[in-house]
Coordinates of C-alpha atoms in Angstrom, one line a residue:
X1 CA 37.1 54.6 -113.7
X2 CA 39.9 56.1 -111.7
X3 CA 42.0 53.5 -109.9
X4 CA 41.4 53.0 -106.3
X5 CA 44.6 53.3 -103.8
X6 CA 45.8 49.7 -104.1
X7 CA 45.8 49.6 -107.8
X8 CA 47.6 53.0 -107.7
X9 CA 49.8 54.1 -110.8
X10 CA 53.3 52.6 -110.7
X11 CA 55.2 55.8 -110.6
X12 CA 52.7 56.7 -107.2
X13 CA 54.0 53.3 -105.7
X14 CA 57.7 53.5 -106.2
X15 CA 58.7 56.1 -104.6
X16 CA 61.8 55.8 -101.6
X17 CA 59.1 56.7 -99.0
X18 CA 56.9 53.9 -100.5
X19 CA 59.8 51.6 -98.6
X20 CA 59.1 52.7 -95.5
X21 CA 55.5 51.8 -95.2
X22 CA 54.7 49.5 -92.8
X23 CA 52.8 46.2 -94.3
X24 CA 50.1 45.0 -91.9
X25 CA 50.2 41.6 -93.7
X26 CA 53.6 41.0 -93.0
X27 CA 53.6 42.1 -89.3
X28 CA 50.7 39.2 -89.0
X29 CA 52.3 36.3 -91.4
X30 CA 55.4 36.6 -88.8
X31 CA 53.0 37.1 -85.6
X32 CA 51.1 33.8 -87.1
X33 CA 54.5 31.8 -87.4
X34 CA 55.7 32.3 -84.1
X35 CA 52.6 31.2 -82.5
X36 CA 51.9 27.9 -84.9
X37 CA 52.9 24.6 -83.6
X38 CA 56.0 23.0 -85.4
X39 CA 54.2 20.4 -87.8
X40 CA 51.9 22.8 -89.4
X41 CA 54.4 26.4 -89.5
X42 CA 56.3 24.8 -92.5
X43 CA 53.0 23.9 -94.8
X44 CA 51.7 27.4 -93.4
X45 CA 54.7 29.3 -94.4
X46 CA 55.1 27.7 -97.6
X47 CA 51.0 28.8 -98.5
X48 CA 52.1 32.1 -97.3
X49 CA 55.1 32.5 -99.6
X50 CA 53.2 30.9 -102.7
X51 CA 50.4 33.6 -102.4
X52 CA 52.8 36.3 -101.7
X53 CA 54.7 35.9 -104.7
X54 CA 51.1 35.1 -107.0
X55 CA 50.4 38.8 -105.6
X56 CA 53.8 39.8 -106.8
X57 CA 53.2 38.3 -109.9
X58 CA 49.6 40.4 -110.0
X59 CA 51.0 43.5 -108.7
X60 CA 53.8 43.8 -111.9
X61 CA 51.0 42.6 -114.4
X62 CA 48.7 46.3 -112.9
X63 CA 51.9 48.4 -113.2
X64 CA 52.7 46.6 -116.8
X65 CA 49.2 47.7 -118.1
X66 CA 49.0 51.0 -116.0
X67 CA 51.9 51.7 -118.8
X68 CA 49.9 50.0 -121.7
X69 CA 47.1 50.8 -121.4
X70 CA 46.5 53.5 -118.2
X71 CA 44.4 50.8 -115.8
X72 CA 45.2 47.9 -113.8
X73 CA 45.0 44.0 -115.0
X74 CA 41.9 42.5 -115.1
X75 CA 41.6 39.4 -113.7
X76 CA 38.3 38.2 -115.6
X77 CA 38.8 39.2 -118.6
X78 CA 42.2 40.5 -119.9
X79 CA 43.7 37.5 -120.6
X80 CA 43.0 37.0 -124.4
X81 CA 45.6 40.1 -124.6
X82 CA 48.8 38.3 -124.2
X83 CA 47.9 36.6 -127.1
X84 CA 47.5 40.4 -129.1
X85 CA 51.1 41.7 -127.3
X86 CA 52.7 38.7 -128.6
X87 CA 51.6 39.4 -131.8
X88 CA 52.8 43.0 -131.4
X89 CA 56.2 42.2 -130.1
X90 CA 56.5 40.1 -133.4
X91 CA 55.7 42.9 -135.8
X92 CA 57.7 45.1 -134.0
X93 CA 60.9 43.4 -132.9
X94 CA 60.3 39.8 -135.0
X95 CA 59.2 36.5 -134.4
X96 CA 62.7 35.3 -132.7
X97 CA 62.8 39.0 -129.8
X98 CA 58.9 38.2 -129.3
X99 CA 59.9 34.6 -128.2
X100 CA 62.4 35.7 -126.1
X101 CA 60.3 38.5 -124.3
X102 CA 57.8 35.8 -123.8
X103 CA 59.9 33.2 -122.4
X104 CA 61.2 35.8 -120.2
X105 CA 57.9 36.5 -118.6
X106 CA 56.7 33.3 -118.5
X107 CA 59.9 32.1 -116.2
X108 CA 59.7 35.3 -114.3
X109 CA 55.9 34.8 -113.8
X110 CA 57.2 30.9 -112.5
X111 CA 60.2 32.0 -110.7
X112 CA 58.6 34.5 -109.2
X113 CA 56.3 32.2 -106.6
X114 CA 58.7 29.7 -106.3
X115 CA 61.8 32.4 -105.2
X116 CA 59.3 34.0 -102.9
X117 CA 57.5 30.9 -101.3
X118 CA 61.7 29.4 -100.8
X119 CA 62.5 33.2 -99.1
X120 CA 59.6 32.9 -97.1
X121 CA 60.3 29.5 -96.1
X122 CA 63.9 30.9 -95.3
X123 CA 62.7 33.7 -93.0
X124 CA 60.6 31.1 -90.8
X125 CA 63.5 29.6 -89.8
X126 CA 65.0 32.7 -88.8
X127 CA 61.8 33.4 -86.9
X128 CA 62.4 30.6 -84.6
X129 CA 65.9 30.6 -84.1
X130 CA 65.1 34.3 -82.6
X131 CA 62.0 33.5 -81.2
X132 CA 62.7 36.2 -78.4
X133 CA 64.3 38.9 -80.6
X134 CA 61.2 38.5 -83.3
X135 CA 58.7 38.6 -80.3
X136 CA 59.6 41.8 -79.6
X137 CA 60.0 43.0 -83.0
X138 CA 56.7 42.2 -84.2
X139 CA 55.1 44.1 -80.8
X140 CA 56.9 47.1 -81.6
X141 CA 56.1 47.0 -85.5
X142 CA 52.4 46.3 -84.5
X143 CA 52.3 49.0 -82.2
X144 CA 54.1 51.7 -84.4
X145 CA 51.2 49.9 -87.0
X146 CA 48.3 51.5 -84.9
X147 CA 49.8 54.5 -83.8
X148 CA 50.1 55.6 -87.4
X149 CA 47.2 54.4 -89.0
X150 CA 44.8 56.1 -86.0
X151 CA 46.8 59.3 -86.9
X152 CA 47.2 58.9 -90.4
X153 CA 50.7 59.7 -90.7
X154 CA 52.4 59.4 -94.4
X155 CA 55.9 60.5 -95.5
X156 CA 54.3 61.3 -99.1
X157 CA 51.1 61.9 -100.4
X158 CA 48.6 58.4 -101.0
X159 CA 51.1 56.5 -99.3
X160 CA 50.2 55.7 -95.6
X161 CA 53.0 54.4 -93.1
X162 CA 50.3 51.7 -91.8
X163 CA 49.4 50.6 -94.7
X164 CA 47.8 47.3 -95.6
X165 CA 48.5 46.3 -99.5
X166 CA 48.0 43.0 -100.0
X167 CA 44.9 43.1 -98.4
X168 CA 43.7 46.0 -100.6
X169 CA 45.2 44.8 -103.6
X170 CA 42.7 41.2 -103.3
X171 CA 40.6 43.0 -102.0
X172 CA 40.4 45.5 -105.2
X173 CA 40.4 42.9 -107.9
X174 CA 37.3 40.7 -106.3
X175 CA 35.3 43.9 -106.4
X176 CA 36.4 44.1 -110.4
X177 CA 35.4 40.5 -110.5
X178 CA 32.0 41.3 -109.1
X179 CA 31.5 44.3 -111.1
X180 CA 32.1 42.3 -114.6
X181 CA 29.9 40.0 -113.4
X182 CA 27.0 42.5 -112.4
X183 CA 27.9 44.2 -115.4
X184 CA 27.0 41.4 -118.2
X185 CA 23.4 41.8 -117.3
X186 CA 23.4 45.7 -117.4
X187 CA 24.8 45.6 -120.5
X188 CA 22.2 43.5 -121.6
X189 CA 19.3 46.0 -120.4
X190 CA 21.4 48.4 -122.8
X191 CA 21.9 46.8 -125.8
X192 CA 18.0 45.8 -125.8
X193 CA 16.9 49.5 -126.0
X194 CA 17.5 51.1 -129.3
X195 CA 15.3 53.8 -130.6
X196 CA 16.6 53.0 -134.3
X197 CA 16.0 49.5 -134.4
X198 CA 12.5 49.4 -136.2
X199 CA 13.4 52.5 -138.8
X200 CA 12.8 51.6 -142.2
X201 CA 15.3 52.3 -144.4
X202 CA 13.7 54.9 -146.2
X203 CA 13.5 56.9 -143.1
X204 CA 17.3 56.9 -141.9
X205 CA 20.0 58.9 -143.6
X206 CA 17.9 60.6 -145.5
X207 CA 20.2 63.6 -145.2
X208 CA 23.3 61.7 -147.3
X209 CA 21.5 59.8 -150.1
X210 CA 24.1 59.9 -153.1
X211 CA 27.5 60.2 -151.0
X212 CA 30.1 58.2 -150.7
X213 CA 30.5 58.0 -146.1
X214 CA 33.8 57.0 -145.3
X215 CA 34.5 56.7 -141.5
X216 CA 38.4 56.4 -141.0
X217 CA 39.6 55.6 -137.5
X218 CA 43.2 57.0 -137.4
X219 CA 45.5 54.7 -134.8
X220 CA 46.4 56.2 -132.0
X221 CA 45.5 60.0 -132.3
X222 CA 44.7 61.3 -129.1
X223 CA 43.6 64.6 -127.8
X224 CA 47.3 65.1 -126.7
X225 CA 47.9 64.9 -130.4
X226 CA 46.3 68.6 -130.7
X227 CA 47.2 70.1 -127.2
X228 CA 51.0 68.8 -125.9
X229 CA 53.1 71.9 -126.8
X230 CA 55.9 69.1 -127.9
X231 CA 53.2 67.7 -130.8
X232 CA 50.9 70.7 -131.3
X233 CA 52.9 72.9 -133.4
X234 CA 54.0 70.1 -135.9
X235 CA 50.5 68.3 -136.1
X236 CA 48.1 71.2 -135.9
X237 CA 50.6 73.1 -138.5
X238 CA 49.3 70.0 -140.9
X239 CA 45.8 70.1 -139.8
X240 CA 45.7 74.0 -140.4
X241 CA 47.7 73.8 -144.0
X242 CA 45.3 70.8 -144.9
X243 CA 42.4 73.2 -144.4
X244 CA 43.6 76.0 -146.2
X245 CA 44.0 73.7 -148.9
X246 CA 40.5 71.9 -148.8
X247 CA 39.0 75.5 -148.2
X248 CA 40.8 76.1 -151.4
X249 CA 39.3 73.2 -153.0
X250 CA 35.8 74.2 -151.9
X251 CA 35.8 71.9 -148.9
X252 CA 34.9 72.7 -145.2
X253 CA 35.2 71.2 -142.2
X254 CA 33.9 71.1 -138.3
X255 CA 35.8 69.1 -135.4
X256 CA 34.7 68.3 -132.1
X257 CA 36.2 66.1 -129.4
X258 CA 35.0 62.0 -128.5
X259 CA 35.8 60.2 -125.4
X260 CA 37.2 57.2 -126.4
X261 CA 36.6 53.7 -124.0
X262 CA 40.0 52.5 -124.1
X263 CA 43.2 54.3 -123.9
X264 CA 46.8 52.9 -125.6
X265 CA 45.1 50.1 -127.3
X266 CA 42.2 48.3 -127.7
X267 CA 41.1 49.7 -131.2
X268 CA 38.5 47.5 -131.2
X269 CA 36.6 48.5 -128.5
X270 CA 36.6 51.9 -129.8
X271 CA 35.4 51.1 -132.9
X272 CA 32.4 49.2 -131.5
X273 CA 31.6 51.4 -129.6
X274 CA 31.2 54.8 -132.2
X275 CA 29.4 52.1 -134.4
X276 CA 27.1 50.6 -132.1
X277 CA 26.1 53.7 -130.0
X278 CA 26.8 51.3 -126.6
X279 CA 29.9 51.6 -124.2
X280 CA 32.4 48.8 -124.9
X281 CA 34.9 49.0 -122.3
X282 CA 35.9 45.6 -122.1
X283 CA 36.6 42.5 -124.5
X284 CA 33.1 41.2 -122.4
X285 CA 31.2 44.0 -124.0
X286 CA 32.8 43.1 -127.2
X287 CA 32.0 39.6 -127.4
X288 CA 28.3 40.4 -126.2
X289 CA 28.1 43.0 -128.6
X290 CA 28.9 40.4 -131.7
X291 CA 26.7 37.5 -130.3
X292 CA 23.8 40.2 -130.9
X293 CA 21.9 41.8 -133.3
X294 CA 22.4 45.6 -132.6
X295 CA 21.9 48.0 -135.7
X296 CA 25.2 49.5 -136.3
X297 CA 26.2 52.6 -138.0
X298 CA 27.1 50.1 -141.2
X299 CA 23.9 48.4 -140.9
X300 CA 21.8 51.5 -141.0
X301 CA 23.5 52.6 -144.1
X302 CA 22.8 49.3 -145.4
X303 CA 19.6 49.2 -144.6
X304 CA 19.1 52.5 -146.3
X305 CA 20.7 51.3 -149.3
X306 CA 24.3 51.8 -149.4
X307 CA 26.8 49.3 -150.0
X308 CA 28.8 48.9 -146.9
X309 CA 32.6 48.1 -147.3
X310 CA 35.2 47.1 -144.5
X311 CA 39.0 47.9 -145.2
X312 CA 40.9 46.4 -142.6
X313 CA 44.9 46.5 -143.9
X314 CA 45.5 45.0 -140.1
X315 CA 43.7 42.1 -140.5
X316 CA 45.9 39.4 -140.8
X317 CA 44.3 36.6 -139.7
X318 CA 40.9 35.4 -139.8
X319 CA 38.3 38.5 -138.3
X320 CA 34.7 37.1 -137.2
X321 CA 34.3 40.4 -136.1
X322 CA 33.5 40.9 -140.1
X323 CA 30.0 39.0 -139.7
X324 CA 28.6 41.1 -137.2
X325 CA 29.5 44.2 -138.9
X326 CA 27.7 42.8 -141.9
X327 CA 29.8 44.6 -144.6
X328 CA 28.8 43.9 -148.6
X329 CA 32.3 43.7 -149.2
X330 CA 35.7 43.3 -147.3
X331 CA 39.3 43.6 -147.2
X332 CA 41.7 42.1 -145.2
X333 CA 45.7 42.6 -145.5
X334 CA 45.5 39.5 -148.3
X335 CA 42.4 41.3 -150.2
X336 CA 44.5 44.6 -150.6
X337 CA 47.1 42.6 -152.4
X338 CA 50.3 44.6 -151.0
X339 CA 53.5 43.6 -152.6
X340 CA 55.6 46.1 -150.4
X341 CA 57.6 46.3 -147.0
X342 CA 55.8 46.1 -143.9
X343 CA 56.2 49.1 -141.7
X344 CA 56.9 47.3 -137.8
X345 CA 53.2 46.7 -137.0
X346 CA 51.4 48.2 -139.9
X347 CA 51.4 45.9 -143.0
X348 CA 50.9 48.5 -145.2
X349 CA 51.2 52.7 -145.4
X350 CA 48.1 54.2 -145.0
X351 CA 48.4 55.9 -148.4
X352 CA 48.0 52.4 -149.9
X353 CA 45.3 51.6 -148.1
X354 CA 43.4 54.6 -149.6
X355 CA 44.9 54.2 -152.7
X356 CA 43.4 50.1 -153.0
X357 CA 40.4 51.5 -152.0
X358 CA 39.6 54.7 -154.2
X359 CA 40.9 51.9 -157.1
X360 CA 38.3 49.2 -156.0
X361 CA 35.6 50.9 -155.0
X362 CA 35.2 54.9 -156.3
X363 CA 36.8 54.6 -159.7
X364 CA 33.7 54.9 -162.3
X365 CA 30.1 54.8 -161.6
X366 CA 29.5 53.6 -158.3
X367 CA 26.4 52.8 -156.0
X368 CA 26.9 55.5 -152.7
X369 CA 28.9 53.2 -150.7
X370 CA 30.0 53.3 -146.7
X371 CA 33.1 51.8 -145.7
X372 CA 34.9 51.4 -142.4
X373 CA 39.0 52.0 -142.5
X374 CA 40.9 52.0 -139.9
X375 CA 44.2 53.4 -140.7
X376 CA 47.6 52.1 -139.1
X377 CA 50.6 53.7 -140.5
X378 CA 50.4 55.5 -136.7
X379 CA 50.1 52.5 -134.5
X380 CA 53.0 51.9 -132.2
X381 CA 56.2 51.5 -131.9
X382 CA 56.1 53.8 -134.8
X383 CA 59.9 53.1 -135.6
X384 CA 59.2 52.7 -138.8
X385 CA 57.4 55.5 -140.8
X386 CA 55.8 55.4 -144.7
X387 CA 57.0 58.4 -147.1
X388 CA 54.2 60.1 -149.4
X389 CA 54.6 59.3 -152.9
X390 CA 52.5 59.9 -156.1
X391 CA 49.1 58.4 -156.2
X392 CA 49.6 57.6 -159.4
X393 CA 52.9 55.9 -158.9
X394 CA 51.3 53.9 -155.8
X395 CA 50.6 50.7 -157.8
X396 CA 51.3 47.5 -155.7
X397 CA 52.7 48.9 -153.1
X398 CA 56.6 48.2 -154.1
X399 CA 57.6 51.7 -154.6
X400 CA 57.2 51.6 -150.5
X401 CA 60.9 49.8 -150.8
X402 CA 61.9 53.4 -151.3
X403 CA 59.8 55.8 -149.5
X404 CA 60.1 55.2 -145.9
X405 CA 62.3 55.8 -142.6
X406 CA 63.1 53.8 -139.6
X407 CA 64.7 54.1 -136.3
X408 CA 65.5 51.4 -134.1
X409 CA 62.9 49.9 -132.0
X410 CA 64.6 48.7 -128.4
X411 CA 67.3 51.8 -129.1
X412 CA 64.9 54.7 -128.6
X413 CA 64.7 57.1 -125.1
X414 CA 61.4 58.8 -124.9
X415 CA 62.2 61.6 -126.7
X416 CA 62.5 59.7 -129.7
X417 CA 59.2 57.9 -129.1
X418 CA 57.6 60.4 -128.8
X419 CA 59.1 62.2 -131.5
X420 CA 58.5 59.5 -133.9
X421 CA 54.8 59.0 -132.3
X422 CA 54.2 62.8 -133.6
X423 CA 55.7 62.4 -137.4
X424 CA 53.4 59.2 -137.9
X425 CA 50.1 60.9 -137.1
X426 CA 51.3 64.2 -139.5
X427 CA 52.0 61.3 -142.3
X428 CA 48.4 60.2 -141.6
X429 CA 46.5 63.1 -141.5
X430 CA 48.7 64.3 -144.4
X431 CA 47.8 61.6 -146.5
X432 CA 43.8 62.2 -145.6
X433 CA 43.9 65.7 -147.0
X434 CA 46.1 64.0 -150.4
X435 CA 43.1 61.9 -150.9
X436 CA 40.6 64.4 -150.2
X437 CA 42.2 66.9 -152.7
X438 CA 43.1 64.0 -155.1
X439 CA 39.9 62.0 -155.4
X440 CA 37.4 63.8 -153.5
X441 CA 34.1 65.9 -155.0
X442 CA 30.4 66.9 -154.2
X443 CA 29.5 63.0 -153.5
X444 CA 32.4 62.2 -150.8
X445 CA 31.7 62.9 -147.1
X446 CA 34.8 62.0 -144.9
X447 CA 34.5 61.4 -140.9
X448 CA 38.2 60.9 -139.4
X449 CA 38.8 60.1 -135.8
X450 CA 41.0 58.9 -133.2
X451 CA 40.6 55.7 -131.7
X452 CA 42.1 56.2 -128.3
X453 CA 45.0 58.1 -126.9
X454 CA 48.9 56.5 -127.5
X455 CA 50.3 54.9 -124.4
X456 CA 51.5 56.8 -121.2
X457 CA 55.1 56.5 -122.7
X458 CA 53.7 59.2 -125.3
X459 CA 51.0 61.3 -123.2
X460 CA 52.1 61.0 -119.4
X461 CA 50.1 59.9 -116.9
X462 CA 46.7 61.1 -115.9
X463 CA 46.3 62.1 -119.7
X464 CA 42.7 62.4 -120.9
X465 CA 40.7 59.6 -122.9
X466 CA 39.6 62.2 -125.3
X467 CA 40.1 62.2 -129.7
X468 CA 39.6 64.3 -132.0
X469 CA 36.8 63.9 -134.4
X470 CA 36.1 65.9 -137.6
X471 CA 33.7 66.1 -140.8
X472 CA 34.6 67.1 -144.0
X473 CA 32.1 67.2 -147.2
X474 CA 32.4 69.6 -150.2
X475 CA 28.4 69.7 -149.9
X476 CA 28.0 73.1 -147.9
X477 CA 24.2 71.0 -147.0
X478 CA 25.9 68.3 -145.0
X479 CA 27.6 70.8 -142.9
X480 CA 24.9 73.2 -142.5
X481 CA 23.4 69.5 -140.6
X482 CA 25.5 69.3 -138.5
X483 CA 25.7 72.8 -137.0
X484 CA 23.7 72.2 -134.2
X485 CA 26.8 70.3 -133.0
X486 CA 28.6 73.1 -131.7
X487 CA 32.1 72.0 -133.4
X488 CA 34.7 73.9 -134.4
X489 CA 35.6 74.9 -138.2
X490 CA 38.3 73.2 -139.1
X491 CA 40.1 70.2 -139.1
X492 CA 41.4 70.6 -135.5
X493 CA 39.3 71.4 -132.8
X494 CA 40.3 73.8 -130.4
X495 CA 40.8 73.3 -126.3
X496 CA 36.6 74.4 -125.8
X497 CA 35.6 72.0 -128.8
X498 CA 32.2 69.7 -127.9
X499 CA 33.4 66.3 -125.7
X500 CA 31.0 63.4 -126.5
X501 CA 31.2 60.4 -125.1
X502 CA 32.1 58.1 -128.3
X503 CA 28.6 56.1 -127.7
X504 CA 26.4 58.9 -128.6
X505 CA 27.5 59.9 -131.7
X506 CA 25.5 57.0 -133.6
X507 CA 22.4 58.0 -132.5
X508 CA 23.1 61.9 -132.5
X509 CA 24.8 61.0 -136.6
X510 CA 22.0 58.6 -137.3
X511 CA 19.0 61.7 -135.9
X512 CA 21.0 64.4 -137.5
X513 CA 21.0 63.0 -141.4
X514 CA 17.4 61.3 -140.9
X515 CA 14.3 61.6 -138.8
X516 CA 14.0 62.2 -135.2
X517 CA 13.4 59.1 -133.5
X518 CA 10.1 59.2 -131.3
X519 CA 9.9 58.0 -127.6
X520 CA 8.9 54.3 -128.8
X521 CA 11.6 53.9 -131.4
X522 CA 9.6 54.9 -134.3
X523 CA 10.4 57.9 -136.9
X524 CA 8.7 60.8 -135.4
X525 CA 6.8 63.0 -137.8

């Protein structure tokens, strides 16, 4: 949802007009003061300074993950995430710069209060020393207050001379607390209806029995990916070669576009959400989602009789999420036995990943299997960037010592981000079309996607939540299924491609390669 006016975007706040508004708060905190009796203005001001510098403290935690992750803080529920950034800020800059950074924001989020509450406590003083002089300082702000807000005047656009932030801003963030309240039981109604839940096994899928499914999520490639004319050229120059070259092979493709529930992070709300065919938006949804029983995309191919396999080269520490998902089989970064150099947040290149798994999994006779990868080589800061090498020559991963690049992670402008941001997600889908071509054939059917958009550093504000999504099978049968889709040929969909939302696509995959489902859940015949 967009953000209201008090959770506004930081670049719509800080602006030199911005410093001009007017704060209704303030005009009343001082009004309040002067008119208190002596033994209760010093509690009162010190309440009043605390709570202005906890909305300080609230106000730089919305602009912090307007820049993250394109929304404002939530108050309920977003917590759990510092816990995630500190573990990013370790992989990125090391365990010693992620302490720091954290110690920094702790005392900053401590300081903060205390300065404010001590400056506020300061300016009370002053208020009653110039009793007179504040008197009729506070009419003539209150009545300059009123004159603009019945006319509406603003010296730039969303920004309001009267204007009353504080207010909002509390006012903003107990509606989002009432909302994730009200919406635990809606999302209960929704997980509870699912027209796939009673399908025997021999009905679903029917449309893929013998193929190998692999459903790779590719970190952090967005729609802008495709479209920016500072990525474009390079990435959909890889995209179109790739094609040529599976066309070659006797491959063909079709691309579409999904929006994604999260944007700049999150992955794992994304992929809960394609798998499940429900909305998870939120870490709520998520944990909801696991303490259930919905049929996911994995458990209908297990339930149809594929071996279902999870390949998670991220997972670095235990991952309950693995239960839920049910896979016959899974990897974690200690599973895939890599012996090389990490690569700032990825563990390992994406081309090992594969590698590991084609050795594991595909190499000799095989029962059709499914498996979930999520690929990382492209997840930020993306200072640090994996070189192809020869599958053959892959091995344990050491020959990585050899094959890579980096640039410095704090001593990058944007341009180099986002530079950097672009050659990471050609290395990926690069590598996808090397193991395609390498180790693909008639019984391999390959679904890649994006998992959400990079940060606003990358794409800008106001960017889209859109990824692409494309099929590729050497079995012209499994695409001539899919052409009621409406998506593209190709491996990059074009600006009128198909947007889904990301939660239909289980049940629109699941109706598409079985039977129809019928109004009570049941195959229809």
């Amino acid at each position: 949802t967009c953000p209201s006016r008090s959770l506004l975007r930081v670049s719509d706040r800080l602006t030199p007009a911005a410093f001009l508004r007017i704060p209704l708060e303030g005009v009343v905190a001082v009004a309040l003061l002067l008119v208190l009796p002596a033994r209760v203005r010093r509690p009162v001001a010190g309440l009043l300074g605390l709570a202005l510098g906890l909305l300080t403290v609230l106000k730089l935690l919305d602009a912090g993950f307007f820049v993250a992750r394109d929304r404002p803080f939530d108050v309920l529920l977003d917590w759990t995430l510092f816990d995630d950034g500190f573990g990013f800020l370790t992989d990125s800059v090391g365990r010693l710069g992620a302490a720091g950074a954290a110690g920094g924001v702790l005392l900053l989020a401590v300081a903060l209060p205390v300065l404010v509450t001590l400056a506020v406590l300061r300016l009370t003083r002053l208020v009653v020393r110039h009793h007179t002089g504040t008197v009729r300082a506070v009419a003539a702000l209150a009545a300059l207050w009123l004159g603009c807000a019945a006319f509406g005047v603003r010296l730039s656009p969303g920004v309001p001379v009267a204007d009353r932030p504080a207010a909002a801003l509390v006012a903003e963030h107990l509606a989002q607390v009432r909302s994730g309240v009200r919406d635990r039981a809606a999302f209960a109604d929704q997980a509870a209806t699912d027209p796939f839940r009673n399908v025997p096994g021999d009905r679903l899928l029917t449309g893929l029995r013998g193929k190998d499914v692999v459903v790779a999520f590719v970190e952090s490639y967005g729609r802008d990916a495709v479209e920016d004319p500072e990525f474009a050229p390079q990435v959909d120059g890889v995209l179109d070669a790739g094609y040529r070259r599976l066309r070659a092979a006797g491959y063909d493709a079709r691309s579409g576009f999904l929006t994604s529930p999260t944007f700049g992070g999150g992955s794992w709300l994304a992929h809960d959400t394609l798998l499940s065919g429900l909305w998870i938006d939120n870490d709520q949804r998520h944990r909801d989602l696991l303490a259930g029983d919905r049929l996911t995309l994995n458990g209908a191919f297990h339930r149809a009789g594929w071996q279902t396999v999870g390949v998670m080269p991220a997972a670095t520490q235990p991952w309950p999420e693995g239960k839920f998902f049910g896979y016959d089989r899974y990897y974690d970064a200690a599973k895939l036995g890599y012996r090389g150099p990490k690569f700032s947040y990825a563990p390992m290149p994406d081309q090992y990943t594969l590698a590991t798994f084609q050795r594991r999994e595909r190499t000799g006779p095989h029962a059709p299997l499914m498996a979930e990868i999520p690929l990382v080589s492209s997840h930020s800061p993306w200072s640090a960037i994996p070189k192809p090498v020869d599958w053959n020559a892959v091995g344990d991963g050491t020959i990585f010592h050899q094959a890579s690049t980096t640039s410095d992670v704090l001593d990058r402008d944007t341009a180099r981000i986002r530079a950097d941001y672009r050659r990471s997600i050609e290395y990926t889908l690069d590598t996808l079309v090397s193991y395609l071509r390498t180790y693909g054939g008639n019984d391999l059917v390959l679904i890649f996607l994006g998992d959400h958009q990079p940060a606003t550093a990358v794409t800008g504000e106001g960017a889209s939540r859109d990824v692409p999504i494309t099929i590729v099978a050497h079995d012209r049968a499994v695409l001539d299924r899919v052409a009621g889709w409406g998506w593209q040929d190709g491996l990059r969909p074009g600006p009128d491609a198909p947007v889904w939302r990301m939660d239909t696509f289980r049940d629109r995959f699941l109706t598409t390669f079985g039977p129809q489902s019928g109004a009570d859940g049941s195959p229809s015949h």
